[in-house]
Short mmCIF file of C-alpha atoms in Angstrom, two decimals:
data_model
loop_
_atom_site.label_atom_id
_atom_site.label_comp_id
_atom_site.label_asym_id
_atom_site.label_seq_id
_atom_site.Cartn_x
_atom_site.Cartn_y
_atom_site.Cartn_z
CA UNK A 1 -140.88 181.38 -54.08
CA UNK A 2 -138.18 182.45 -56.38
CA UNK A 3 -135.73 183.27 -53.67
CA UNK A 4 -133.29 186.29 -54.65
CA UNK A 5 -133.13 187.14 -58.33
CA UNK A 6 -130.72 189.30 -60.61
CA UNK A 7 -131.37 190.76 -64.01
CA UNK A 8 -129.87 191.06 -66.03
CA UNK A 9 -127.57 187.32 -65.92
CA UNK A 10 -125.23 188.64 -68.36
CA UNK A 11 -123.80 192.37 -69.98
CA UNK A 12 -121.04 193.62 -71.77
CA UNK A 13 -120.22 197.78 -72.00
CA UNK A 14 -117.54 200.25 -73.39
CA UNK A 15 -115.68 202.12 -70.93
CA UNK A 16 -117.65 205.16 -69.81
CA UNK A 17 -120.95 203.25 -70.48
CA UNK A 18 -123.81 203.47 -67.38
CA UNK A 19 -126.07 200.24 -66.37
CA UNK A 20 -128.25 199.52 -63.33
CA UNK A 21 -128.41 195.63 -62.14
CA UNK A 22 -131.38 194.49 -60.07
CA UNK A 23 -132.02 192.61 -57.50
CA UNK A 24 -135.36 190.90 -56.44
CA UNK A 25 -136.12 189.51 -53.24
CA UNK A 26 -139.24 187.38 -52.34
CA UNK A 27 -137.92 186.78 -48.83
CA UNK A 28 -139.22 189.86 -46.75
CA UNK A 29 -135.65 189.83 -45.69
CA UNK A 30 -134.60 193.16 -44.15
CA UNK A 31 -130.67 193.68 -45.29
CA UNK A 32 -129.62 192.87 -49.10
CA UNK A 33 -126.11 192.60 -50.35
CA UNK A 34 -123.90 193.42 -53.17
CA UNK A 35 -120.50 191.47 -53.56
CA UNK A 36 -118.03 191.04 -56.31
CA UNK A 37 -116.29 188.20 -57.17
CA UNK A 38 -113.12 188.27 -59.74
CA UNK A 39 -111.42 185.18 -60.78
CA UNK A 40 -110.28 183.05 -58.53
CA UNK A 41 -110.89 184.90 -55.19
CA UNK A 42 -113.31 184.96 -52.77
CA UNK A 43 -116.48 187.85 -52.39
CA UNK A 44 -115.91 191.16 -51.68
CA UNK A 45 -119.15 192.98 -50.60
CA UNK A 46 -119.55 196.44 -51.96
CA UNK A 47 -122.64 198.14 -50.37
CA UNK A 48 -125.23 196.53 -48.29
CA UNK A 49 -128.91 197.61 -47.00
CA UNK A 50 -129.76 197.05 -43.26
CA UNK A 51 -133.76 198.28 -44.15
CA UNK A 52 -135.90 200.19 -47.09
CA UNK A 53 -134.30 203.38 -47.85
CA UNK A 54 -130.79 203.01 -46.17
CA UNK A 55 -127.61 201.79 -47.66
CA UNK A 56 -124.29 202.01 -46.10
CA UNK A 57 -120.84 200.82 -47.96
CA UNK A 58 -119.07 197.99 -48.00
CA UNK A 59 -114.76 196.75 -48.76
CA UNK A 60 -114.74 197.85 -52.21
CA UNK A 61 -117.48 200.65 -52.61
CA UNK A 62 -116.10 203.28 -55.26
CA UNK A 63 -117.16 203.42 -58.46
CA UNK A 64 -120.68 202.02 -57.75
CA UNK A 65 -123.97 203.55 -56.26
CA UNK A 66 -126.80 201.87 -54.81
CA UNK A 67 -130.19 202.12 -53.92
CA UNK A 68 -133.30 200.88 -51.99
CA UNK A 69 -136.40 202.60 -52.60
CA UNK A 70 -138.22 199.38 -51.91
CA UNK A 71 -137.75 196.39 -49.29
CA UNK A 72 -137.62 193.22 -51.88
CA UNK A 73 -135.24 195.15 -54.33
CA UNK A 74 -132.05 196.91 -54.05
CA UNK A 75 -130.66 198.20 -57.43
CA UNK A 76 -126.55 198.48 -57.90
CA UNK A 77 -125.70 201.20 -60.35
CA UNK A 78 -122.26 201.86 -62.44
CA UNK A 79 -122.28 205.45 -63.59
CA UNK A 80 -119.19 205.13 -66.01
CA UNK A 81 -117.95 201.29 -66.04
CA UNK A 82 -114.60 200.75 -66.14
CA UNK A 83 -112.07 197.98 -67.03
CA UNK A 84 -111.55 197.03 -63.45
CA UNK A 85 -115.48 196.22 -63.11
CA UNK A 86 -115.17 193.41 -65.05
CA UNK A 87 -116.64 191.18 -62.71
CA UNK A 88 -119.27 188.39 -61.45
CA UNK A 89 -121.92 190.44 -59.36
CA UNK A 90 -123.63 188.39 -56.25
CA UNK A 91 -126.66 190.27 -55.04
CA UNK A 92 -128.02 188.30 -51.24
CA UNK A 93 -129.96 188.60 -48.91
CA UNK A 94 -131.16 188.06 -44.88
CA UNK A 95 -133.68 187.91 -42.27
CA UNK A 96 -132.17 190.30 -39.75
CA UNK A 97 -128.43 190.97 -38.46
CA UNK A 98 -127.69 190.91 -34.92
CA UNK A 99 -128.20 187.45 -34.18
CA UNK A 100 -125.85 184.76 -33.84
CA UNK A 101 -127.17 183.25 -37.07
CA UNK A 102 -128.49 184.54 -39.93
CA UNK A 103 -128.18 182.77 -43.20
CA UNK A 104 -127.24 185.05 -46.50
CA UNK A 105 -129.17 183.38 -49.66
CA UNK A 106 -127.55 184.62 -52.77
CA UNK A 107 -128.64 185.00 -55.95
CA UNK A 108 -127.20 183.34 -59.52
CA UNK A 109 -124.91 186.56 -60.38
CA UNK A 110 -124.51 188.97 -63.12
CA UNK A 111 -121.28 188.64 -65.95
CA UNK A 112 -120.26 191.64 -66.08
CA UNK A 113 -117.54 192.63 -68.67
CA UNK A 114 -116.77 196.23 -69.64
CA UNK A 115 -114.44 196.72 -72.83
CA UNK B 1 -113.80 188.96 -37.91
CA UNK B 2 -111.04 186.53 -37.73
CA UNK B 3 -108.81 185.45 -40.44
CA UNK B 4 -109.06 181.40 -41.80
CA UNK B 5 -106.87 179.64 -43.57
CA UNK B 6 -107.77 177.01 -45.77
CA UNK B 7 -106.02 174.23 -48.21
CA UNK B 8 -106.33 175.53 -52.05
CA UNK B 9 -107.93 171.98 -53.53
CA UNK B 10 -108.48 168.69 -52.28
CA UNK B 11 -109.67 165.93 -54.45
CA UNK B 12 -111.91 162.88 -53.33
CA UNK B 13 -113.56 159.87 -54.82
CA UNK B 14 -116.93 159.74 -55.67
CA UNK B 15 -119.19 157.68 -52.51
CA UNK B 16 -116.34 158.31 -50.56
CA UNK B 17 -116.11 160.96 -47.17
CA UNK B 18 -114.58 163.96 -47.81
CA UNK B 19 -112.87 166.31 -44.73
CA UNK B 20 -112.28 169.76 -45.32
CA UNK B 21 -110.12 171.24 -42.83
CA UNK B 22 -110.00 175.07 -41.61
CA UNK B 23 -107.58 176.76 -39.26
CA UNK B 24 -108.80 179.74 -37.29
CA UNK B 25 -105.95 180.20 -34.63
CA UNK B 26 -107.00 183.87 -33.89
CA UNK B 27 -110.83 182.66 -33.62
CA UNK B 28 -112.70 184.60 -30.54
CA UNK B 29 -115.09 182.95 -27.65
CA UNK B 30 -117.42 184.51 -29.95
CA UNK B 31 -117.20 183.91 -33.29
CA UNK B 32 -119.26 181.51 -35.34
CA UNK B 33 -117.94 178.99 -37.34
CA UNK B 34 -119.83 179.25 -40.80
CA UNK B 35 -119.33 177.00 -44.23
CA UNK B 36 -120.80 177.99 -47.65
CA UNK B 37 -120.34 176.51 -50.70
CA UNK B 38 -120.07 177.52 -54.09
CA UNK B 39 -121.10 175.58 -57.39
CA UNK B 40 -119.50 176.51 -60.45
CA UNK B 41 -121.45 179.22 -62.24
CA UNK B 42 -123.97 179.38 -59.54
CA UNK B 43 -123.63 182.17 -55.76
CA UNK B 44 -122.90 180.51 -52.61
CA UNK B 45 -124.83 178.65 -50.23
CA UNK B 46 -125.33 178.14 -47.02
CA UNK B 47 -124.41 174.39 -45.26
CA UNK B 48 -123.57 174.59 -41.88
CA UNK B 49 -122.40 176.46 -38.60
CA UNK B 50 -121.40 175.73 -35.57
CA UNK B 51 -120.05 177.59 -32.04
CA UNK B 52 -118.49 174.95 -30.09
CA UNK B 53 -120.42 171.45 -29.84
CA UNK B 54 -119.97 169.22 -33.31
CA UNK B 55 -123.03 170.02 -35.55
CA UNK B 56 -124.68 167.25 -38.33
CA UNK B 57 -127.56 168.49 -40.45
CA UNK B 58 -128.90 166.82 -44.35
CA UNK B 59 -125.83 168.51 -45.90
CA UNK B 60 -122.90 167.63 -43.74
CA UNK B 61 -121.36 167.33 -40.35
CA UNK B 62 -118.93 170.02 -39.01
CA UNK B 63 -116.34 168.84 -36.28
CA UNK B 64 -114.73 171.22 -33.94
CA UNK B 65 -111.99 171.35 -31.98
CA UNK B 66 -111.80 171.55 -28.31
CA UNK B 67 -109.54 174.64 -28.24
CA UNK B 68 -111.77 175.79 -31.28
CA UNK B 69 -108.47 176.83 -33.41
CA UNK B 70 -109.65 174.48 -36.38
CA UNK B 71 -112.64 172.71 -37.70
CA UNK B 72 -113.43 170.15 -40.34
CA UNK B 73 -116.68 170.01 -42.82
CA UNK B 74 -116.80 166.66 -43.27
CA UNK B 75 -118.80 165.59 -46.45
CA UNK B 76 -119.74 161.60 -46.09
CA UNK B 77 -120.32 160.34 -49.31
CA UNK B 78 -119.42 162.89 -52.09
CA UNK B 79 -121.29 162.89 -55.13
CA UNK B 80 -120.36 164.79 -58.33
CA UNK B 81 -122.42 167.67 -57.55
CA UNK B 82 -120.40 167.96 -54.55
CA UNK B 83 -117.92 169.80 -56.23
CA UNK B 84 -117.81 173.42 -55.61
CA UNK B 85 -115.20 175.91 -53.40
CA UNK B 86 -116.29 175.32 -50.10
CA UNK B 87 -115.69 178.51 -47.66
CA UNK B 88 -114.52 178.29 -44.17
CA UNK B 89 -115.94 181.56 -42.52
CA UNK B 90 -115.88 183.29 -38.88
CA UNK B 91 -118.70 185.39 -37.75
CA UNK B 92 -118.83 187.61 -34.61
CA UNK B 93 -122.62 188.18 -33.97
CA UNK B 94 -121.90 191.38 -31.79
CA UNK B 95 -122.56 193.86 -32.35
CA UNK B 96 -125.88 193.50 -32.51
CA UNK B 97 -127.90 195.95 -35.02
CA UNK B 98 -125.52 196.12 -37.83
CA UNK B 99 -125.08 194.58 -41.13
CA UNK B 100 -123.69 190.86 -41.03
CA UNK B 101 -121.65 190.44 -44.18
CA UNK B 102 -119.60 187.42 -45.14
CA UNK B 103 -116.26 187.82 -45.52
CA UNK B 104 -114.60 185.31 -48.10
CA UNK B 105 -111.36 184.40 -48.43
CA UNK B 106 -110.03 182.10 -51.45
CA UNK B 107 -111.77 178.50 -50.40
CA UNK B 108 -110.92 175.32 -50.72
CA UNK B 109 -111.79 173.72 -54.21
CA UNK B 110 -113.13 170.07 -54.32
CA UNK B 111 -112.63 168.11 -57.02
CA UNK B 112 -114.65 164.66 -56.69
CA UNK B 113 -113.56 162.20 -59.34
CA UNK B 114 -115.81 159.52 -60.34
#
């Protein structure tokens, strides 16, 4: 049980430059997360997935796409990275929304640093 | 959900009991009190929540308030791994259906010396 996963850990682009990062999930959780966290401050969720195929945006959503083609993965794309992105990207996960609990796990994060 | 406000740092000794303090003045009958914690280099995790009665599980204990306007994650012997940002964070479940994200504001940073 390898919890929530994100590949790749670390990545450097140019300005303009495209990349995917992944998330894993071995949960059978229903919603995923993507947050960003710059130095020094808190998360800031992007998009999020409530179920396969649907995504819906989050605080900070422009510049990135995402995607859920299948329940255990949900994929965060940057079509042309710029300085600003320069980030650490959380990818997490959870059972269900709705209730009065429902504990996010979250993976180790992706470096992100575009030139 | 509600705003919290937090102290920047704290330090502690090591073996000693550490108490984190939030304030949540605007909290609703509603809203969950949540912590998470964050190691350096690593993504949060969970460690406790409460609604109103105090709440103790392997991690910590969380005290709160009567009126519910603050709480206190209280840590009882810190260790050096203990060190991390720990977040103070209100949750309204309602309503129900939609997405539940966690909304983070700066934390509190502990700093356990040995």
């Amino acid at each position: 049980n390898a919890g929530v996963t994100q590949t790749p850990k670390f990545r450097v682009l140019k300005t303009g430059q495209s990349m995917t990062l992944l998330c894993a999930q071995d949960m059978n959780h229903e919603y995923m997360y993507w947050y960003r966290q710059d130095p020094g401050m808190g998360l800031r969720l992007i998009h999020y997935s409530v179920g396969e195929g649907t995504t819906a945006k989050g605080e900070v959503p422009d510049g990135y796409n995402v995607s859920r083609l299948k329940k255990q993965n949900f994929l965060l794309g940057l079509e042309s990275a710029a300085p600003s992105q320069t980030s650490v990207y959380f990818c997490a996960s959870s059972s269900q929304a709705g209730v009065p609990y429902n504990e996010q796990f979250f993976g180790p994060g992706t470096r992100l640093t575009v030139l | 959900d509600a705003k919290t406000t937090q102290p920047n740092s704290m330090e502690s000794n090591e073996e000693e009991p550490v108490h984190l303090p939030c304030n949540h003045s605007t909290i609703s009958g509603t809203d969950y009190i949540h912590w998470y914690r964050q190691l350096p280099s690593q993504g949060p995790e969970y460690v406790i929540h409460g609604l109103t009665s105090n709440v103790n599980n392997r991690m910590a204990s969380l005290a709160i308030a009567e009126d519910r306007k603050s709480s206190t994650l209280i840590l009882h012997r810190a260790t050096l791994r203990d060190a991390a940002v720990y977040y103070c964070i209100l949750r309204d479940p309602l309503p129900s259906g939609s997405a539940r994200q966690l909304t983070f504001g700066s934390g509190t940073q502990l700093t356990v010396l040995p």
